[in-house]
JSON list of C-alpha atoms in Angstrom, two decimals:
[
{"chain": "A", "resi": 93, "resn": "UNK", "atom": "CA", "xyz": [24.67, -5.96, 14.89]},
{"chain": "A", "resi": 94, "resn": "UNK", "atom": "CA", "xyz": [27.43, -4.11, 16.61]},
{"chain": "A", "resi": 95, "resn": "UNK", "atom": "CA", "xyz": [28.36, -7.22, 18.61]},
{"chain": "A", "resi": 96, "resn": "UNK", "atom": "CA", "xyz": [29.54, -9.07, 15.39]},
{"chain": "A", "resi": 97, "resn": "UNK", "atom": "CA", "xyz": [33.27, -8.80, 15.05]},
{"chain": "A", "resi": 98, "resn": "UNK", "atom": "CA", "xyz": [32.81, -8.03, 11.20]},
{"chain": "A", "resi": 99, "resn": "UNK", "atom": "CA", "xyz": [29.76, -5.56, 11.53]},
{"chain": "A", "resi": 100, "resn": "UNK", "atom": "CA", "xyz": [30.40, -1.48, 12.01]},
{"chain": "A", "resi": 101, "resn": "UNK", "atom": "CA", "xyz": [33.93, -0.10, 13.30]},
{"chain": "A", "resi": 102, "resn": "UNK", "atom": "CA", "xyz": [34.75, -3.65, 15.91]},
{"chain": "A", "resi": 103, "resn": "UNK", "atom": "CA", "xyz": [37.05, -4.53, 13.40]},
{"chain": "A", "resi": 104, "resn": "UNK", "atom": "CA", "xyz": [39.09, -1.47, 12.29]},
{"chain": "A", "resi": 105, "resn": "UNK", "atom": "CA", "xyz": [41.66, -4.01, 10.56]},
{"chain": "A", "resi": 106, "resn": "UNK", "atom": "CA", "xyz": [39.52, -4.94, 8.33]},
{"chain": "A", "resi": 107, "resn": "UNK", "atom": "CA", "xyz": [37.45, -1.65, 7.45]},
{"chain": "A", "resi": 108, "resn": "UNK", "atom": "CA", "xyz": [40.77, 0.26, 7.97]},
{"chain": "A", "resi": 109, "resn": "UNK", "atom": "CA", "xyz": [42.60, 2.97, 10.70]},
{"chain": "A", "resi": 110, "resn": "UNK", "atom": "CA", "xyz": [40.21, 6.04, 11.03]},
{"chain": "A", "resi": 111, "resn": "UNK", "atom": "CA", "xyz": [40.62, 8.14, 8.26]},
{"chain": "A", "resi": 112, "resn": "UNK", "atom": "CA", "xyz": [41.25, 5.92, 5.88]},
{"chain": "A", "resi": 113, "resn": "UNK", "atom": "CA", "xyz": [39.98, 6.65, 2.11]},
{"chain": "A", "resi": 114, "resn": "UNK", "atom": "CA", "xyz": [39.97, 3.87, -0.27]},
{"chain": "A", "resi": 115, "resn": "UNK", "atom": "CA", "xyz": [40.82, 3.71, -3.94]},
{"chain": "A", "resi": 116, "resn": "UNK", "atom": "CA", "xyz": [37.31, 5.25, -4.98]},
{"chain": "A", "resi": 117, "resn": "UNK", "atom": "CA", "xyz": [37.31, 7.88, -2.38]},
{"chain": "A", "resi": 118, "resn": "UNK", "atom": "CA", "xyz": [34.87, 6.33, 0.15]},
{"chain": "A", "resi": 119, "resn": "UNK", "atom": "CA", "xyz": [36.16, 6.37, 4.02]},
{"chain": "A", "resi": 120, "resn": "UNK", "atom": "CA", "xyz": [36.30, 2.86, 5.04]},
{"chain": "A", "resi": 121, "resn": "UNK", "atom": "CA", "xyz": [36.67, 3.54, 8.90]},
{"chain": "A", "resi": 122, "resn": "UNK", "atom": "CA", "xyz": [33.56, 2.84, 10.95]},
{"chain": "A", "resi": 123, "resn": "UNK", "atom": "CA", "xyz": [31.86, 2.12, 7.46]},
{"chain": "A", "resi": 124, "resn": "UNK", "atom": "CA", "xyz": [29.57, -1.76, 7.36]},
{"chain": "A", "resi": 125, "resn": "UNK", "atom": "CA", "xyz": [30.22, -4.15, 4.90]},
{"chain": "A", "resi": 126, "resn": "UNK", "atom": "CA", "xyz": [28.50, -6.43, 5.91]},
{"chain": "A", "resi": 127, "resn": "UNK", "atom": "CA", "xyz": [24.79, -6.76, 6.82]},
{"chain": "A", "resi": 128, "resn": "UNK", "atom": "CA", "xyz": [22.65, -9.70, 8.05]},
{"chain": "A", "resi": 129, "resn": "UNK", "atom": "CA", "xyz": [19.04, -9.64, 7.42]},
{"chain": "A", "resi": 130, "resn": "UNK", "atom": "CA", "xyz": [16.76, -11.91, 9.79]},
{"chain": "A", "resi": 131, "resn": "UNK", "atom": "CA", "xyz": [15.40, -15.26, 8.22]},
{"chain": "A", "resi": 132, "resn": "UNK", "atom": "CA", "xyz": [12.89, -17.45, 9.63]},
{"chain": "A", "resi": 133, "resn": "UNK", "atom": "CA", "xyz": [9.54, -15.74, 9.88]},
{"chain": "A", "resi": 134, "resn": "UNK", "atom": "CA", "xyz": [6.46, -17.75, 9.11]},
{"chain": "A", "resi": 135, "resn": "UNK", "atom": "CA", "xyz": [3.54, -17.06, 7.25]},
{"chain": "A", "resi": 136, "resn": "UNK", "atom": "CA", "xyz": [0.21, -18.77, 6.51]},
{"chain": "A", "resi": 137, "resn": "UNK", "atom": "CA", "xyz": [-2.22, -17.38, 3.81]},
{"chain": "A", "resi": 138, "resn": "UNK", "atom": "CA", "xyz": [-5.31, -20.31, 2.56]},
{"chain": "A", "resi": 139, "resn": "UNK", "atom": "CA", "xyz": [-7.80, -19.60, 0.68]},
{"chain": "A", "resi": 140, "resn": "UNK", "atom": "CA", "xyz": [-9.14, -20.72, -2.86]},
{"chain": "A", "resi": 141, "resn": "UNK", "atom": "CA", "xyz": [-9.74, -18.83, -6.06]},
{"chain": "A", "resi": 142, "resn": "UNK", "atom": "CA", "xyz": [-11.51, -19.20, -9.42]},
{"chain": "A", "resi": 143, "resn": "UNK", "atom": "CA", "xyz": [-12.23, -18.19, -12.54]},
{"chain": "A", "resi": 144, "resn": "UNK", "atom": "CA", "xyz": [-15.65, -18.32, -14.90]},
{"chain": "A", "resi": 145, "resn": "UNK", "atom": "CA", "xyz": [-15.43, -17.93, -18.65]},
{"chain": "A", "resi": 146, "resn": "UNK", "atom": "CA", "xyz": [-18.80, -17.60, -20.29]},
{"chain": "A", "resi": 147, "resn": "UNK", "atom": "CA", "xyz": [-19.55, -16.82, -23.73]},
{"chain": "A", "resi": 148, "resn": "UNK", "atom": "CA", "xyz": [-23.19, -18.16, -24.80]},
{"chain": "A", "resi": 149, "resn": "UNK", "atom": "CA", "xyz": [-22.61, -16.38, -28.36]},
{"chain": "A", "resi": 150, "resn": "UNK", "atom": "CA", "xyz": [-19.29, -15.35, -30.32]},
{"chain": "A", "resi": 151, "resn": "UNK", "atom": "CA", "xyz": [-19.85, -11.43, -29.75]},
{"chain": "A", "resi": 152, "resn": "UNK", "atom": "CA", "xyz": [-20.27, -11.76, -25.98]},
{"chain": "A", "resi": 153, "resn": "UNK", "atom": "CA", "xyz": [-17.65, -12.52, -23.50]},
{"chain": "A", "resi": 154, "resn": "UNK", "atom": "CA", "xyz": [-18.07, -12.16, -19.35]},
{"chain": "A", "resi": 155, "resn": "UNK", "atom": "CA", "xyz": [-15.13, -13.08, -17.55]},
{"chain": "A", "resi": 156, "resn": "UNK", "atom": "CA", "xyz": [-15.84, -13.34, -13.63]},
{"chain": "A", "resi": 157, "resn": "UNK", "atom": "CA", "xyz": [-12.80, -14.40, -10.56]},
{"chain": "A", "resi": 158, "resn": "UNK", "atom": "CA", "xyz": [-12.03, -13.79, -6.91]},
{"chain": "A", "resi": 159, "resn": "UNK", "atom": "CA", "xyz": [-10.67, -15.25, -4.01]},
{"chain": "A", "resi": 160, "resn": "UNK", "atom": "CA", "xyz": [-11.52, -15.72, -0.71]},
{"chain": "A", "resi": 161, "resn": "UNK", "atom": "CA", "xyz": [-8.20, -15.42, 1.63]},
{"chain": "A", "resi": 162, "resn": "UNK", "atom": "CA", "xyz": [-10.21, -16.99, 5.18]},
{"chain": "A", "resi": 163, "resn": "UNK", "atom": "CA", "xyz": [-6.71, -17.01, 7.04]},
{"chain": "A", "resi": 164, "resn": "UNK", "atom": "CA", "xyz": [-4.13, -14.82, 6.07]},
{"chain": "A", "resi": 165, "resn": "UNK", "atom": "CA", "xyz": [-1.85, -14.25, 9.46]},
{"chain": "A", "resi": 166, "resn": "UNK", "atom": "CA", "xyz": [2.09, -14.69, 10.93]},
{"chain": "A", "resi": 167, "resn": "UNK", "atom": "CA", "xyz": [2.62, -18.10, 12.44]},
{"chain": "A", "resi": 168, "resn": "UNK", "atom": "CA", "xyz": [6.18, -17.00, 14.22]},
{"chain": "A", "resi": 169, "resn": "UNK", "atom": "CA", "xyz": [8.93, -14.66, 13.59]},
{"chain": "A", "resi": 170, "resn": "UNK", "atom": "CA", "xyz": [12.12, -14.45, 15.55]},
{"chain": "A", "resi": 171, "resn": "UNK", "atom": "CA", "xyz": [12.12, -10.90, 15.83]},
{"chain": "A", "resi": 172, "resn": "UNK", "atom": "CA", "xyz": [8.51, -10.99, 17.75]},
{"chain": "A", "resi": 173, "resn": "UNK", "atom": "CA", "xyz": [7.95, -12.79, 20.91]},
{"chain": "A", "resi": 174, "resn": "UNK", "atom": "CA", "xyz": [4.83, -15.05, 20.30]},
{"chain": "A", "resi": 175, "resn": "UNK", "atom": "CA", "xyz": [1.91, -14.63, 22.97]},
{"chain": "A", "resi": 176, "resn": "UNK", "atom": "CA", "xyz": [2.41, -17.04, 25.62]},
{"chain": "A", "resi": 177, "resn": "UNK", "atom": "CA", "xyz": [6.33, -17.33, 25.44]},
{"chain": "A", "resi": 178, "resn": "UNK", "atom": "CA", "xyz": [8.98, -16.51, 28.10]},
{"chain": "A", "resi": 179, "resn": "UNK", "atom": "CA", "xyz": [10.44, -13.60, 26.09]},
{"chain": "A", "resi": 180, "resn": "UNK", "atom": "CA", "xyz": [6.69, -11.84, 25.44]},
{"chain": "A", "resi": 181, "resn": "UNK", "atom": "CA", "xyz": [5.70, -11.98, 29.33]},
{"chain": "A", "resi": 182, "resn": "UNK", "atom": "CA", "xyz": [8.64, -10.11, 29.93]},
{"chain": "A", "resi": 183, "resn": "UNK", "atom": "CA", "xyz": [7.88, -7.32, 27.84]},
{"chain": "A", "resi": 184, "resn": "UNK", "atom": "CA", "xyz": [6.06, -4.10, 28.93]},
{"chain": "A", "resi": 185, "resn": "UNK", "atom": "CA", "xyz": [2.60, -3.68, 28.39]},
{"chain": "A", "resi": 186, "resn": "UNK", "atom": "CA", "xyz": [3.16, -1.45, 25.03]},
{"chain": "A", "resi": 187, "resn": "UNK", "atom": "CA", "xyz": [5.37, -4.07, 23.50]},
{"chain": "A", "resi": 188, "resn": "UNK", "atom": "CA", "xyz": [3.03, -6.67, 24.36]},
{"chain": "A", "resi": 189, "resn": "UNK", "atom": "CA", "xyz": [0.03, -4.49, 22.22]},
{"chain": "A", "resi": 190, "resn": "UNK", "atom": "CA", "xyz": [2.62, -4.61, 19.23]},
{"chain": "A", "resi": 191, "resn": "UNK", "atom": "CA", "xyz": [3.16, -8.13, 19.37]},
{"chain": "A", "resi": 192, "resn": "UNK", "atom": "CA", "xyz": [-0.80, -8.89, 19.78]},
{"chain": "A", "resi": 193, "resn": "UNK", "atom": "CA", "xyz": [-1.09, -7.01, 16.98]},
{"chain": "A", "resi": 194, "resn": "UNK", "atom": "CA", "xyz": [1.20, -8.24, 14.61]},
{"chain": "A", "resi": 195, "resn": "UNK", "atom": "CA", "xyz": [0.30, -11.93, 15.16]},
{"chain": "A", "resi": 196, "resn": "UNK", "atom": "CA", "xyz": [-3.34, -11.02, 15.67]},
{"chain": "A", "resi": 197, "resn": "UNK", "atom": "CA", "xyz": [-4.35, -9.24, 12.60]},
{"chain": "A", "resi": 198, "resn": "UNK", "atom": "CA", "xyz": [-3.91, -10.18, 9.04]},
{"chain": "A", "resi": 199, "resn": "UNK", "atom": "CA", "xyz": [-1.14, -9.81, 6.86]},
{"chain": "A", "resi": 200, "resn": "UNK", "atom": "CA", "xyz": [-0.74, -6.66, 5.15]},
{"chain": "A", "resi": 201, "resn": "UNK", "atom": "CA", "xyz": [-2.54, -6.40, 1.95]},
{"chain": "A", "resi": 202, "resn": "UNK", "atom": "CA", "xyz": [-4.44, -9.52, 1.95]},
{"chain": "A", "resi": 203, "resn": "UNK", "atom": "CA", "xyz": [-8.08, -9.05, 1.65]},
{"chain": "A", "resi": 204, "resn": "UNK", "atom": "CA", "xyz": [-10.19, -11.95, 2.93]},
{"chain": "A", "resi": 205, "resn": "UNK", "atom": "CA", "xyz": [-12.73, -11.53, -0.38]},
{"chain": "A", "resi": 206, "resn": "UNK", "atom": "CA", "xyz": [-11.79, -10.00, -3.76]},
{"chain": "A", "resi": 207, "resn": "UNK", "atom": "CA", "xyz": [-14.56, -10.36, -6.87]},
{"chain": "A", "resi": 208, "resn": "UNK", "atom": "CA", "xyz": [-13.25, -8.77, -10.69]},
{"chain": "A", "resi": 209, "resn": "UNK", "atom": "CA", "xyz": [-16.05, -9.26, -13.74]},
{"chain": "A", "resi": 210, "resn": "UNK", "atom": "CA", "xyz": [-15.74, -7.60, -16.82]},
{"chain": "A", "resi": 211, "resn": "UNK", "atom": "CA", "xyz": [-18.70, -8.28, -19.56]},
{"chain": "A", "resi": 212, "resn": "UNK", "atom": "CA", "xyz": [-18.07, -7.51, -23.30]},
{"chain": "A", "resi": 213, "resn": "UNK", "atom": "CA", "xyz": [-20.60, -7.23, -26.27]},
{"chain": "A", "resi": 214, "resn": "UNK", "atom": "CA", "xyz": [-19.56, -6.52, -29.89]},
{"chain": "A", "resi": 215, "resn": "UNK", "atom": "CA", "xyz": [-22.36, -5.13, -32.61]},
{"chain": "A", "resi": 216, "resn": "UNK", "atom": "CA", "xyz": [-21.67, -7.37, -35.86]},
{"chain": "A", "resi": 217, "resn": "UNK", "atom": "CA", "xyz": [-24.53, -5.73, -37.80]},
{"chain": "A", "resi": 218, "resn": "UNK", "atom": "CA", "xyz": [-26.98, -2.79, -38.33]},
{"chain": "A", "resi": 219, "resn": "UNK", "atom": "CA", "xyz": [-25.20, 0.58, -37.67]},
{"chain": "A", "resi": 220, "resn": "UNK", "atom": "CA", "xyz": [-23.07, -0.29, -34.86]},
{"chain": "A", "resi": 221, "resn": "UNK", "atom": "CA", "xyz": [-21.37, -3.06, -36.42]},
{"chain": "A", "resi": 222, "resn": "UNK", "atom": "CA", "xyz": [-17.75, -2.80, -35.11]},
{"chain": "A", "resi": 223, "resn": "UNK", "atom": "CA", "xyz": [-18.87, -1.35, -31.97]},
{"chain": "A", "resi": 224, "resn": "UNK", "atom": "CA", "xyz": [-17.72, -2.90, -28.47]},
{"chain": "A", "resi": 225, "resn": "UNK", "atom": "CA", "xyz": [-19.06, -1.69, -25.77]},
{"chain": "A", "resi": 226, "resn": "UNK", "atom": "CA", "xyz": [-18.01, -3.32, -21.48]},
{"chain": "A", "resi": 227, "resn": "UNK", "atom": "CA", "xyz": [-18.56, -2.91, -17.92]},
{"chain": "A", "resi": 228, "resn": "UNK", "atom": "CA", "xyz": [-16.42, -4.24, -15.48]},
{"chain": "A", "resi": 229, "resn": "UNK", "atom": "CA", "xyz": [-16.67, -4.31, -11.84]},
{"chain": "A", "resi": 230, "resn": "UNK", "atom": "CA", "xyz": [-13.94, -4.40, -8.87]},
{"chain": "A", "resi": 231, "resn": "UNK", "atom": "CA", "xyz": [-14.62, -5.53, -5.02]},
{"chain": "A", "resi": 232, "resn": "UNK", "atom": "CA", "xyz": [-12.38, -6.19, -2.23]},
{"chain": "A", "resi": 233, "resn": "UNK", "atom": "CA", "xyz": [-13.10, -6.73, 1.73]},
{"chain": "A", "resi": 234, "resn": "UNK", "atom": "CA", "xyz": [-10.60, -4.41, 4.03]},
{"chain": "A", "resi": 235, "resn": "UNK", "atom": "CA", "xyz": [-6.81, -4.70, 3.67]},
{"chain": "A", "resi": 236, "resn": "UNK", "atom": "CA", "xyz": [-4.65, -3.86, 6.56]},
{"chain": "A", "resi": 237, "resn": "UNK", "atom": "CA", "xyz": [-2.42, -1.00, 5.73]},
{"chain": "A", "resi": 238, "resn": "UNK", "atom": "CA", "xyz": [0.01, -2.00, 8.89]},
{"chain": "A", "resi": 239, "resn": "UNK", "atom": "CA", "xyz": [0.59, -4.07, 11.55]},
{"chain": "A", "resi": 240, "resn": "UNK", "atom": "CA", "xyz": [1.76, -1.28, 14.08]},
{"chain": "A", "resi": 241, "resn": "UNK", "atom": "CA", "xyz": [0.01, 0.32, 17.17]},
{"chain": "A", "resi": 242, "resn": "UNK", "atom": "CA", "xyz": [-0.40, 3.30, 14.92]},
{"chain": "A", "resi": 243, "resn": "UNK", "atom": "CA", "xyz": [-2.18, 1.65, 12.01]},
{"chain": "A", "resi": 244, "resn": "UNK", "atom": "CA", "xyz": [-4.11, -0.97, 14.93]},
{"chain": "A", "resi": 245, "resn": "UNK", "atom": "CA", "xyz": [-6.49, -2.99, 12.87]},
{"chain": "A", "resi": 246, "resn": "UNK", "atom": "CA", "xyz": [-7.58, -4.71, 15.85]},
{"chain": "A", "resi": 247, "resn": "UNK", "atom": "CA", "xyz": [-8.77, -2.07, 17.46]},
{"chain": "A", "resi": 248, "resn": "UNK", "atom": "CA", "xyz": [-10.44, 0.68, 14.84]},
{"chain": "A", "resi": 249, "resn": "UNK", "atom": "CA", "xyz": [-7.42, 1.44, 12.85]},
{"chain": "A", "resi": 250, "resn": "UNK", "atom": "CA", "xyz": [-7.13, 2.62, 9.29]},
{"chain": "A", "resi": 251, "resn": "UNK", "atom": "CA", "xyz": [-7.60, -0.05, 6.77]},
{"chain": "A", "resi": 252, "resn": "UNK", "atom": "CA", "xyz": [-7.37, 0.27, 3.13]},
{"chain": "A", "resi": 253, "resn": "UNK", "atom": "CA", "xyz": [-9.77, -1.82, 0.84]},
{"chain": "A", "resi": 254, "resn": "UNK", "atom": "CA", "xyz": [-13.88, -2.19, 1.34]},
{"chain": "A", "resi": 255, "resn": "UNK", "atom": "CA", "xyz": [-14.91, -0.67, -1.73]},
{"chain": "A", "resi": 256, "resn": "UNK", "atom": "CA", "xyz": [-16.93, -1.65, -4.94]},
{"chain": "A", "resi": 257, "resn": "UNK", "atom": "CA", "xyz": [-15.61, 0.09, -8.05]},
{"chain": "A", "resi": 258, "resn": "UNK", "atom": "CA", "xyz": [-17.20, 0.18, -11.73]},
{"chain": "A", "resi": 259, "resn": "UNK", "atom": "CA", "xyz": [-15.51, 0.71, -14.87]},
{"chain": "A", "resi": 260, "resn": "UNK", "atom": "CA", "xyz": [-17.51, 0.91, -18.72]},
{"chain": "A", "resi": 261, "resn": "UNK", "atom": "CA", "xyz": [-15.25, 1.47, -21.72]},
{"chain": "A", "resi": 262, "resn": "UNK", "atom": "CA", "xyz": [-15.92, 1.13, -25.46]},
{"chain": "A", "resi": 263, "resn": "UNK", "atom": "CA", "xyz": [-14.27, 0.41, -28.97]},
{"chain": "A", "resi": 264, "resn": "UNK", "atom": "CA", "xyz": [-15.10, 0.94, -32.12]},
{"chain": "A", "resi": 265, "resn": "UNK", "atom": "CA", "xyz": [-13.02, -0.59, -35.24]},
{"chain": "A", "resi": 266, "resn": "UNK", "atom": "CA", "xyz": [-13.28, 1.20, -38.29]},
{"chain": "A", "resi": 267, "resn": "UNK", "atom": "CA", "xyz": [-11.23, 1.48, -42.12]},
{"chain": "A", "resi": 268, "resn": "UNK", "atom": "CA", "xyz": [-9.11, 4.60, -42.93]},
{"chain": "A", "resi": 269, "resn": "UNK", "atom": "CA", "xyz": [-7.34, 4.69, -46.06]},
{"chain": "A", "resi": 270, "resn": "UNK", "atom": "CA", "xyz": [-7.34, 0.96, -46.37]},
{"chain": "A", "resi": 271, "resn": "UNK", "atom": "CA", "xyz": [-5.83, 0.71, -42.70]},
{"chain": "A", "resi": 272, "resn": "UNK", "atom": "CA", "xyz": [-7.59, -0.96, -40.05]},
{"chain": "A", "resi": 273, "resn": "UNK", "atom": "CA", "xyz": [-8.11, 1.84, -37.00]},
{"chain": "A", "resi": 274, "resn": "UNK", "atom": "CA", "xyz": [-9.56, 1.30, -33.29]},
{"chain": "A", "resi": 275, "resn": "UNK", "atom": "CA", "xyz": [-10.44, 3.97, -31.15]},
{"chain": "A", "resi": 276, "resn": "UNK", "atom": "CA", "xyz": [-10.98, 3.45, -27.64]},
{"chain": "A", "resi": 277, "resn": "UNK", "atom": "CA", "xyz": [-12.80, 5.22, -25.17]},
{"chain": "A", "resi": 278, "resn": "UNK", "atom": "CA", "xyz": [-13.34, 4.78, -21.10]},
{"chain": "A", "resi": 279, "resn": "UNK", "atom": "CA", "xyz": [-14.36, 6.43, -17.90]},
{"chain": "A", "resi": 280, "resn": "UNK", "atom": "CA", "xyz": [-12.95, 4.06, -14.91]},
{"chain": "A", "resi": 281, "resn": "UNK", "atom": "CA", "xyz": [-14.24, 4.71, -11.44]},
{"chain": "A", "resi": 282, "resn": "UNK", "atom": "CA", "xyz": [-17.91, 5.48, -12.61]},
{"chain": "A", "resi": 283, "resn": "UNK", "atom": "CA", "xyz": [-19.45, 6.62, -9.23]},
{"chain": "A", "resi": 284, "resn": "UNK", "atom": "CA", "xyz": [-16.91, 8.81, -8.43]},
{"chain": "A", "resi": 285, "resn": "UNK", "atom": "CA", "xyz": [-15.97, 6.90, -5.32]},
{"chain": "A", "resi": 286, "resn": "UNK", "atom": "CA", "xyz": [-13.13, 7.82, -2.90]},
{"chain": "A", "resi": 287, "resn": "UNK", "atom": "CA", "xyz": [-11.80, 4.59, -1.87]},
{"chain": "A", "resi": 288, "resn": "UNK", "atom": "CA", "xyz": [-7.64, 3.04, -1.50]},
{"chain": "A", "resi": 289, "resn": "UNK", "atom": "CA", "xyz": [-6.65, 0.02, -2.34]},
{"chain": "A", "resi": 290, "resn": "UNK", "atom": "CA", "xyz": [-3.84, -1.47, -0.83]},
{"chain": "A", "resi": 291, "resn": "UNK", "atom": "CA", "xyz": [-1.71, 1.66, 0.95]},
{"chain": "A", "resi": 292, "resn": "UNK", "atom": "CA", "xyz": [-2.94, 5.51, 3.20]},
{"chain": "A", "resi": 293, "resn": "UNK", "atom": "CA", "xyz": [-2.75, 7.21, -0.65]},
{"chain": "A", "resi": 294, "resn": "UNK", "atom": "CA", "xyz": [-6.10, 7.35, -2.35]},
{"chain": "A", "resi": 295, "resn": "UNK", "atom": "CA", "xyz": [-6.80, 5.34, -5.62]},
{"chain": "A", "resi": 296, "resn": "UNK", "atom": "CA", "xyz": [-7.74, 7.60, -8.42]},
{"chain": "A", "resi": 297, "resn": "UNK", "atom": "CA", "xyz": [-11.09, 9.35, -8.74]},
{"chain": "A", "resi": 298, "resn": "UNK", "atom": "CA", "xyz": [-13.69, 8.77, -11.77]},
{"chain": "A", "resi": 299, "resn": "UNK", "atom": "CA", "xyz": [-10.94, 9.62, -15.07]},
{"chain": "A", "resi": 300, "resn": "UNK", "atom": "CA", "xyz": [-11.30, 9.55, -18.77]},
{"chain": "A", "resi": 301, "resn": "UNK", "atom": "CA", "xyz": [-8.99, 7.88, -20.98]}
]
């Protein structure tokens, strides 16, 4: 960026003599106006998803989607000499590990399998009427945290993702006063289970809410 004539101090006519303060106080000398951010990089995610609605009676709903990502990778960037090309055989041997890695591992949080249900039954009679009670259930495959030598998927890295999660909450509607009152209840994370889902910081253990 320092070779464009309108970019940092090159052009001290424009962003003004050294020294030079501007109405609102700010030093314009050697100060950028003007930045230019990289277009151009190529991406390729396919997969398919769907979704299953199924209620066989009125007071019982299961709702069941995923999606399976099967390529989710960088096709070209100009920043990133492509394997194979003039400009990545002449880089050094650790440059050439960062560019294997960023166009051989998958795009940063795209799992190749995710699966969500959540089942619902509501008591209409007897001494729960009113009563809702539901489980729900969360899976995803691995999910790269970062395409860098540091994070290296490729070769043993840390990955986010790869975990099976359960969640049960209930509801029950009642009368107070004439008003109509629901109180909920739920403990998310049932087994207690360490796991992260899309970053280094770990997703909340079991809670109550």
């Amino acid at each position: 960026q320092l070779s464009e004539p309108l970019n940092y101090g090159n052009n001290l006519g424009i962003f003004g003599p050294a020294g030079t303060i501007g109405p609102d106080g700010v030093t314009r000398a050697n100060s950028r106006v003007l930045r230019w951010r990289t277009v151009g990089v190529k991406n390729r995610i396919v997969g398919a998803d769907f979704e299953v609605i199924y209620s066989p009676m009125r007071n019982f709903q299961s709702v069941i989607n995923g999606a399976w990502m099967w390529t989710a990778k960088t096709v070209d960037s100009p920043l990133n000499p492509k394997p194979g090309t003039t400009a990545y055989n002449a880089l050094s041997a650790s440059a050439k590990i960062a560019q294997d890695i960023f166009y051989g591992a998958r795009i940063e949080n795209v799992p190749e399998f995710r699966l969500n249900t959540t089942n619902k039954y509501t008591f209409t009679s007897g001494v729960l009427s009113g009563l809702s009670i539901s489980g729900a259930a969360r899976y995803s495959s691995s999910t790269v945290v970062s395409r860098t030598v540091d994070w290296n998927p490729l070769n043993g890295g840390f990955q986010a993702g790869n975990f099976l999660v359960f969640d049960a909450t209930a509801a029950y509607s009642w009368e107070l006063l004439g008003y109509r009152v629901n109180s909920n209840v739920g403990v998310y994370n049932l087994t207690d289970k360490k796991y992260f889902e899309g970053t280094y910081v770990a997703s909340p253990r079991r809670r109550s809410l």
